[in-house]
Short mmCIF file of C-alpha atoms in Angstrom, two decimals:
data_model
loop_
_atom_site.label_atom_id
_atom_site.label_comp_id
_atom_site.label_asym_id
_atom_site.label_seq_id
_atom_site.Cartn_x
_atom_site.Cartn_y
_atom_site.Cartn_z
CA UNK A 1 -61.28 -81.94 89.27
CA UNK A 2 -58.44 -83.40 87.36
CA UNK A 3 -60.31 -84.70 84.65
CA UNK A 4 -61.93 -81.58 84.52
CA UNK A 5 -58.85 -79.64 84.32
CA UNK A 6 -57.23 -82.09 81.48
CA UNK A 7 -60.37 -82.03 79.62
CA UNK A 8 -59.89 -78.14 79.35
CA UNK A 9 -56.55 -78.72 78.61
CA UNK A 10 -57.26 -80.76 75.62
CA UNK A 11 -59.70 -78.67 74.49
CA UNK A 12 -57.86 -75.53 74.53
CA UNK A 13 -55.14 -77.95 72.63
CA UNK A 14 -57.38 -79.42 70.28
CA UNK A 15 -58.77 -75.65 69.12
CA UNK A 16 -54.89 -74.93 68.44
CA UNK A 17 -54.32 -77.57 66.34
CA UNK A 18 -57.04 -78.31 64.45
CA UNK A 19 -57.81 -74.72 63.95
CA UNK A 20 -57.05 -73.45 60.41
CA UNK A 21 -57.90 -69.64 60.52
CA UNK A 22 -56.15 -66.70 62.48
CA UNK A 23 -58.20 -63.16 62.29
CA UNK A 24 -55.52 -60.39 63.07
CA UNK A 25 -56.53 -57.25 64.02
CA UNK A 26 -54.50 -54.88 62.81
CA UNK A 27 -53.49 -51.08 63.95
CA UNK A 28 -52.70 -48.22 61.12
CA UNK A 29 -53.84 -49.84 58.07
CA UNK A 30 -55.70 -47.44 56.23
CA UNK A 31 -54.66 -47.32 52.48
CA UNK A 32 -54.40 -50.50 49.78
CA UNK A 33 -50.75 -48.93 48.79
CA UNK A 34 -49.58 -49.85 52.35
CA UNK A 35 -51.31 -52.41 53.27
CA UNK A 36 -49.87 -54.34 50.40
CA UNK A 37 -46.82 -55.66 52.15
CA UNK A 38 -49.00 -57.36 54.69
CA UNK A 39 -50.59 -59.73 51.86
CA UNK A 40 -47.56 -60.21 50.05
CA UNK A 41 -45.94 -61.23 52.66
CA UNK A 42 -48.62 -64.01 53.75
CA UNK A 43 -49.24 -64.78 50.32
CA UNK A 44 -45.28 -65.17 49.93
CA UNK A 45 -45.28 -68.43 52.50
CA UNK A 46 -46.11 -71.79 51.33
CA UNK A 47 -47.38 -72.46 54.77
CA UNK A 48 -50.38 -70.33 54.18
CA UNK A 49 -53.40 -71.01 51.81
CA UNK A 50 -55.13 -67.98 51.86
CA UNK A 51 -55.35 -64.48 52.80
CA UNK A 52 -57.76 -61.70 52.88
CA UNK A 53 -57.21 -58.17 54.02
CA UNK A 54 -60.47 -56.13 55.40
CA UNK A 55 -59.53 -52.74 55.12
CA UNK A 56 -63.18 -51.71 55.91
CA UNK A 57 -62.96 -53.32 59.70
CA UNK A 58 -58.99 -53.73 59.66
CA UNK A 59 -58.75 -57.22 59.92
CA UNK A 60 -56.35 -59.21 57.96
CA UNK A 61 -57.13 -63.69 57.86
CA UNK A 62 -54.97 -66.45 57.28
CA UNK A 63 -55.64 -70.00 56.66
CA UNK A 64 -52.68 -72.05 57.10
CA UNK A 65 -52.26 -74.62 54.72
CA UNK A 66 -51.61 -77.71 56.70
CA UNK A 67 -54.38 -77.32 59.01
CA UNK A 68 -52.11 -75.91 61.95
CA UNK A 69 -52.14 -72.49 63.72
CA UNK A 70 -49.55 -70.01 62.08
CA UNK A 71 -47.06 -69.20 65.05
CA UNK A 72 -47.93 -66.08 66.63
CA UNK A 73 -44.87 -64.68 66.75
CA UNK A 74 -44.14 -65.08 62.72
CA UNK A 75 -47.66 -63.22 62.43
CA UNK A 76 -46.40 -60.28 64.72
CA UNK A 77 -43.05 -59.80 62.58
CA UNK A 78 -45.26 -59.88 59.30
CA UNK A 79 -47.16 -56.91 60.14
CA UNK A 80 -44.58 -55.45 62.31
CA UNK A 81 -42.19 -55.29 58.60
CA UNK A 82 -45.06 -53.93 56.81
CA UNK A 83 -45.26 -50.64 59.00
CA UNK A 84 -48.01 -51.49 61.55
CA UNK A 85 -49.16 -53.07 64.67
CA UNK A 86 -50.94 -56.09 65.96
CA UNK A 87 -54.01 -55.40 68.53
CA UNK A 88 -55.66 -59.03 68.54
CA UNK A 89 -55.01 -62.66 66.97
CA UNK A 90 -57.59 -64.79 67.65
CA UNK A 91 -58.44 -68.23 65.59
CA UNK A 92 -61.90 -68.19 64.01
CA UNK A 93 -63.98 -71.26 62.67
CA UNK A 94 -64.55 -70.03 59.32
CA UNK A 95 -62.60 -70.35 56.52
CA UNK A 96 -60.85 -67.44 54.77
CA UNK A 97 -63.16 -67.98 51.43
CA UNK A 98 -66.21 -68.11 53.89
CA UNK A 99 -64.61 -64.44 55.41
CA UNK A 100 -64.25 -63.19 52.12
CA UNK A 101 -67.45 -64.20 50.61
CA UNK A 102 -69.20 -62.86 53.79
CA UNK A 103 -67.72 -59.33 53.81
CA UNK A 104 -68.76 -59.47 50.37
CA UNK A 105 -65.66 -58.32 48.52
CA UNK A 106 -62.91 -58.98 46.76
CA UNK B 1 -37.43 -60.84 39.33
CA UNK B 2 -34.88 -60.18 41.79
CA UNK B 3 -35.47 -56.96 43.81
CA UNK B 4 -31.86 -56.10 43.82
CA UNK B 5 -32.10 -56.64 40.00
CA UNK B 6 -34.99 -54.44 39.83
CA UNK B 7 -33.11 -51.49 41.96
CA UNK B 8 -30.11 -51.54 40.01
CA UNK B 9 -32.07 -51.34 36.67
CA UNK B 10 -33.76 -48.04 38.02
CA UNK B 11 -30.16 -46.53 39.21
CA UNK B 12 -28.67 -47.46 35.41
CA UNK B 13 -32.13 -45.78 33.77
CA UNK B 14 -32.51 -42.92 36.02
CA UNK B 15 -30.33 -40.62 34.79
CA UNK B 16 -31.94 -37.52 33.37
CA UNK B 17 -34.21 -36.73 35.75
CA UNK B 18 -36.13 -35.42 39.30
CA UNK B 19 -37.81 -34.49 46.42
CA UNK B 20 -39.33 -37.54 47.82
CA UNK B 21 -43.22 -38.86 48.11
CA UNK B 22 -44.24 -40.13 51.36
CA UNK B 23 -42.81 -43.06 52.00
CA UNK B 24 -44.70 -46.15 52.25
CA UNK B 25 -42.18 -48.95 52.09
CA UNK B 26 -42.56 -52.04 53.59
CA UNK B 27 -39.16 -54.49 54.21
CA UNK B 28 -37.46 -55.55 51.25
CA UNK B 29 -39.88 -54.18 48.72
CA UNK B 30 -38.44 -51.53 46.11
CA UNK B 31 -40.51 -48.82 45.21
CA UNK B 32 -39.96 -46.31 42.23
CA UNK B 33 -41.97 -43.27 41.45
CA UNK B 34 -41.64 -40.02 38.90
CA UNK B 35 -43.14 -36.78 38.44
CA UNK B 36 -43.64 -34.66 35.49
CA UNK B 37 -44.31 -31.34 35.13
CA UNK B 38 -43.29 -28.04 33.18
CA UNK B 39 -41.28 -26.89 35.97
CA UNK B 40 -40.41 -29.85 38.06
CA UNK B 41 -39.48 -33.52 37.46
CA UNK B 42 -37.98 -36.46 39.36
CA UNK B 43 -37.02 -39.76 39.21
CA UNK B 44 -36.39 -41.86 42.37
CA UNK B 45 -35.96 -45.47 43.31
CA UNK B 46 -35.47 -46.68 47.01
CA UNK B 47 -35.10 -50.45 48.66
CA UNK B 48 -36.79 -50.54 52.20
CA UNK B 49 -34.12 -52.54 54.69
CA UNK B 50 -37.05 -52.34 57.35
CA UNK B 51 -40.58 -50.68 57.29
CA UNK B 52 -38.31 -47.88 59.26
CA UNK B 53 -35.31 -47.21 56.70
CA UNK B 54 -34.62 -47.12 53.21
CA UNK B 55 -32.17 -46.01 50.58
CA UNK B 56 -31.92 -44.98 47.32
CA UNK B 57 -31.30 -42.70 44.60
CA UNK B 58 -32.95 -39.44 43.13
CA UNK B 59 -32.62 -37.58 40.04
CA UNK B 60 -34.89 -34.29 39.82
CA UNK B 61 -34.71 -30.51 37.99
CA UNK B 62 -36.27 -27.38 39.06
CA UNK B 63 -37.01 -24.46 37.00
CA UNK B 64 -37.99 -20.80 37.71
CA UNK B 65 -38.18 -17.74 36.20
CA UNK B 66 -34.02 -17.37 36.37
CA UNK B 67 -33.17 -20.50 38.37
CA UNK B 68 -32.54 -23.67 36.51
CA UNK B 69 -31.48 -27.04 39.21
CA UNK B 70 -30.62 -30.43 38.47
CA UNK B 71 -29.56 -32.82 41.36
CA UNK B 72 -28.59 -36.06 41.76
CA UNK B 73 -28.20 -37.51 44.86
CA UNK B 74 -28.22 -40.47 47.54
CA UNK B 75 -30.53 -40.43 50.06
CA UNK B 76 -30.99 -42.41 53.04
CA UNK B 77 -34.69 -41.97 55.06
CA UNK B 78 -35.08 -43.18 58.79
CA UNK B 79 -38.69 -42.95 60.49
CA UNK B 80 -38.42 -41.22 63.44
CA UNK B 81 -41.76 -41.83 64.71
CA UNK B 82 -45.40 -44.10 63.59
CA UNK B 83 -48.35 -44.00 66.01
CA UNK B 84 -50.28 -46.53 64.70
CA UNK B 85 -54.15 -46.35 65.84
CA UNK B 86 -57.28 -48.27 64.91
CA UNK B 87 -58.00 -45.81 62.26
CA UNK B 88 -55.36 -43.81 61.45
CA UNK B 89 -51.62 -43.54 61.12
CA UNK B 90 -49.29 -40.56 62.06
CA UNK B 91 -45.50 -40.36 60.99
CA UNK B 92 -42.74 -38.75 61.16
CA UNK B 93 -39.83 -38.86 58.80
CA UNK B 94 -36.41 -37.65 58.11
CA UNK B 95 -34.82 -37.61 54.49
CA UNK B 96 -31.26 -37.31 54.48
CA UNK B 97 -29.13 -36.60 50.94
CA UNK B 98 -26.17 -36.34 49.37
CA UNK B 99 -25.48 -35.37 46.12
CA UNK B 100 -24.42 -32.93 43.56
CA UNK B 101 -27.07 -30.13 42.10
CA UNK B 102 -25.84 -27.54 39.13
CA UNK B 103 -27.29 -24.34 39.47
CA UNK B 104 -28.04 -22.12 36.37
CA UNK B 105 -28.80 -18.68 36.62
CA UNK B 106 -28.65 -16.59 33.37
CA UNK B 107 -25.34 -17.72 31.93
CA UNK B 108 -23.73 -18.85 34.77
CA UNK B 109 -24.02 -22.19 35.64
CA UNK B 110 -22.01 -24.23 39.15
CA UNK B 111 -21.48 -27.37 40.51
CA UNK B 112 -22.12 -27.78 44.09
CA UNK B 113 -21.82 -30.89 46.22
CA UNK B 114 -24.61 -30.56 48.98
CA UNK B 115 -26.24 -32.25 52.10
CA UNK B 116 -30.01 -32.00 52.51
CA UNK B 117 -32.38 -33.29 55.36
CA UNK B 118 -35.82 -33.15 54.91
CA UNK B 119 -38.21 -33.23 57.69
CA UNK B 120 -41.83 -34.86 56.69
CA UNK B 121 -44.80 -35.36 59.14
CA UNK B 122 -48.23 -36.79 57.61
CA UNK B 123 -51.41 -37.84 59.18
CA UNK B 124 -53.94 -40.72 57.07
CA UNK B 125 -57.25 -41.75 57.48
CA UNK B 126 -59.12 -44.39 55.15
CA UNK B 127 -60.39 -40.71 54.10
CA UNK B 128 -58.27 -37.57 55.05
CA UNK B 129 -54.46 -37.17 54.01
CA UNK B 130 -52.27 -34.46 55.17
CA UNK B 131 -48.60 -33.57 54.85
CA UNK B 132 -46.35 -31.30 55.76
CA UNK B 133 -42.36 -31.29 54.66
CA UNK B 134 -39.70 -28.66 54.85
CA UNK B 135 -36.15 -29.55 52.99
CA UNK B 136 -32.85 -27.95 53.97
CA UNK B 137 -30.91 -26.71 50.90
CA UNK B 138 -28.09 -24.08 51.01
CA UNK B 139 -25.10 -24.29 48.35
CA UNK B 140 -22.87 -21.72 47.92
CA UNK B 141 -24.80 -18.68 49.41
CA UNK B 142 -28.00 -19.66 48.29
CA UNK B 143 -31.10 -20.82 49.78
CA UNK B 144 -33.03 -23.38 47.80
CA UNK B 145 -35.39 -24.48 51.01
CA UNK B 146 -38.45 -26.20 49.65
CA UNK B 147 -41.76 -26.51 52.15
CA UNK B 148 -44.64 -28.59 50.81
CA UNK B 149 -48.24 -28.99 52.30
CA UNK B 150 -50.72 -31.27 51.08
CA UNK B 151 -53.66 -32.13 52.04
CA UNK B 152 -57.20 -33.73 51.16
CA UNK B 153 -59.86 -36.58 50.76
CA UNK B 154 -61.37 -39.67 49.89
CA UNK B 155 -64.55 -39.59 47.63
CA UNK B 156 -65.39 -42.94 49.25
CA UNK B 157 -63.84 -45.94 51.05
CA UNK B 158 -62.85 -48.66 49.42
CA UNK B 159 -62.17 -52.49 49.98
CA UNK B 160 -58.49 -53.68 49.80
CA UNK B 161 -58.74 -54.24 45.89
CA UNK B 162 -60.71 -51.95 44.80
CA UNK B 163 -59.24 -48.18 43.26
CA UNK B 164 -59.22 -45.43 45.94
CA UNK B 165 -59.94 -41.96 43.88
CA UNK B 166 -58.47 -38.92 46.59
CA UNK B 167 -58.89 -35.10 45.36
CA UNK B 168 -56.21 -32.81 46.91
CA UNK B 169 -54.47 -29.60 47.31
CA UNK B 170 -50.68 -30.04 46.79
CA UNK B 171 -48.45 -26.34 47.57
CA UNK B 172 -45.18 -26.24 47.25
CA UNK B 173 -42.11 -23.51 47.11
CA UNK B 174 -38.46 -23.60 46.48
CA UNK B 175 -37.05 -20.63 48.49
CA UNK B 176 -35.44 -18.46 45.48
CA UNK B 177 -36.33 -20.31 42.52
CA UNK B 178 -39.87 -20.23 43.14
CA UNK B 179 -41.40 -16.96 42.77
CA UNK B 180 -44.34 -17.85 44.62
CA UNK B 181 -46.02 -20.68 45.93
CA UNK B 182 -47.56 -23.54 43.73
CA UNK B 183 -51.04 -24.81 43.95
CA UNK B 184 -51.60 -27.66 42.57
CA UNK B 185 -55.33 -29.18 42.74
CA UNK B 186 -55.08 -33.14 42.15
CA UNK B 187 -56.79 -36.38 41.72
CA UNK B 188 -55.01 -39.37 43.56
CA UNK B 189 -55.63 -43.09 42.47
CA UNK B 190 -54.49 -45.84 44.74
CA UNK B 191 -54.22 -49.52 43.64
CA UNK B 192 -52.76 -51.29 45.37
CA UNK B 193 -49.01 -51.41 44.07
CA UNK B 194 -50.26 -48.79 42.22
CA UNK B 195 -50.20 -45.09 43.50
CA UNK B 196 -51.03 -42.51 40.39
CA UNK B 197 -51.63 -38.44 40.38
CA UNK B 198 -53.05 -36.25 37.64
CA UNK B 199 -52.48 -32.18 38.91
CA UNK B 200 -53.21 -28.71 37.39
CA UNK B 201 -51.29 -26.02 38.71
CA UNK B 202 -53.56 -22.55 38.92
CA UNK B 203 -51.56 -21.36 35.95
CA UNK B 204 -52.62 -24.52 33.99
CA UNK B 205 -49.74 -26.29 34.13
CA UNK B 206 -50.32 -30.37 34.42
CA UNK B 207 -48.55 -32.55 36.27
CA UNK B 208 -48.32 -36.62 36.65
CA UNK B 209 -46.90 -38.33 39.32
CA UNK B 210 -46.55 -42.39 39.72
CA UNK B 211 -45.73 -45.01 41.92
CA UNK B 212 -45.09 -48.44 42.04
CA UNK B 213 -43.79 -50.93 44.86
CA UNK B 214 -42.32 -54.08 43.55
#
């Protein structure tokens, strides 16, 4: 049971570290103009590689540059200071170019 | 360049000029934007502190028939309320300025100092716009209110980089220099950083309006 539980652990660890792209959900963001701040924002950090905003589906994506998760809390205040809200971060296994490319815009 | 730079550029050029677009600031950006038209022109430049306050400046003139205003003022705009939802976005905002407006009528011509709030609520889609404003303005004995409505839509959605092209109805009315209401039918362009309007009053007059966020 132990094992089983640190296994998990690990995993749930692992996923966080090695993990290089966050999908954000975001609430409000309807027009380019607005949206704007959100990407120069992410854009702004050396931490991060790579962003794409989905207006279509309101998702923004960051890739983090060193391989590590973006803290969740930094994410919040970036779209939080660009006028909207967060509903979901979640980390995805594709890369922001492989988002972009599959969405097909951009 | 530095966006403090950039601000203080716009105050020292914007001197000749023209009440406030909605506001779509995000924190520490500065955003200026100008109309022209035969009877109305402004000028205005604002930093965002937050997504929920800014500052700024505005120059603007308003002409009617026997009515001739130019203001310049100081304005400081708080949101008072965003419901943000999947697919929409609902605000409202208060304008508050300070400033000094000349008012010509015939021959006679006065300096007031004023204070004007400005109530704005506006409701956005990725394809329906609509806003509703009503300033406060009373110098001397006079009542220079202005309401504006606007409303109106998307051709099309559009991805985050692509040009948004919006038709809409613009009225607007200055309470005694107005005569009656203005209708303004316009095409909207949004690019990113880039927020542009081409309008033709119903007695022909154009009108251009521009914005930019730094």
């Amino acid at each position: 049971m132990i094992k089983k539980n640190l296994l998990l652990v690990t995993l749930f660890l692992s996923m966080n570290i090695y993990a290089q792209t966050q999908r954000i959900e975001v609430l409000g963001m309807v027009c380019a103009f607005c949206a704007q701040g959100i990407e120069k924002s992410f854009s702004s950090d050396e931490n991060i590689k790579d962003v794409f905003v989905n207006l279509e589906n309101y998702f923004v994506v960051i890739e983090s540059r060193d391989g590590k998760s973006i803290d969740e809390k930094y994410i919040t205040t970036i779209i939080t200071d660009a006028g909207y809200d967060v509903q979901k971060i979640e980390i995805v296994s594709d890369s922001v170019s492989e988002i972009r490319e599959k969405y097909g815009a951009n | 360049m530095n966006k403090g730079i950039l601000f203080l550029i716009t105050l020292l050029i914007s001197h000749k000029t023209v009440i406030h677009a909605a506001p779509m600031n995000f924190k520490d950006s500065v955003t200026s934007m100008t109309t022209i038209s035969k009877n109305y022109s402004y000028l205005e430049s604002s930093y965002a502190i937050s997504s929920k306050e800014s500052f700024g400046i505005n120059i603007n003139e308003n002409k009617g028939d026997t009515y001739k205003l130019k203001a310049g003022e100081f304005f400081y705009l708080r949101r008072l309320m965003r419901v943000n939802k999947i697919n929409s976005q609902t605000n409202l905002w208060l304008f508050t300025g300070a400033g000094m407006v000349n008012v010509k009528k015939n021959i006679k011509d006065d300096d007031y100092l004023y204070l004007s709030p400005t109530l704005q609520f506006d409701y956005e889609t990725k394809r329906i716009f609509s806003l509703i404003s009503q300033q406060i303005m009373r110098v001397g004995n006079q009542n220079f209110d202005t309401t504006k409505i606007e409303g109106g839509v998307s051709f099309y959605e559009t991805t985050f980089n692509e040009t948004q092209p919006w038709i809409l109805l613009k009225t607007r009315k200055t309470k005694t220099v107005d005569s009656k209401t203005e209708y303004t039918p316009t095409l909207r362009f949004i690019n990113k950083s880039l927020f542009g309007e081409v309008g033709v009053n119903l007695d022909g007059d154009p009108s251009f309006h521009l914005m930019y966020t730094f």
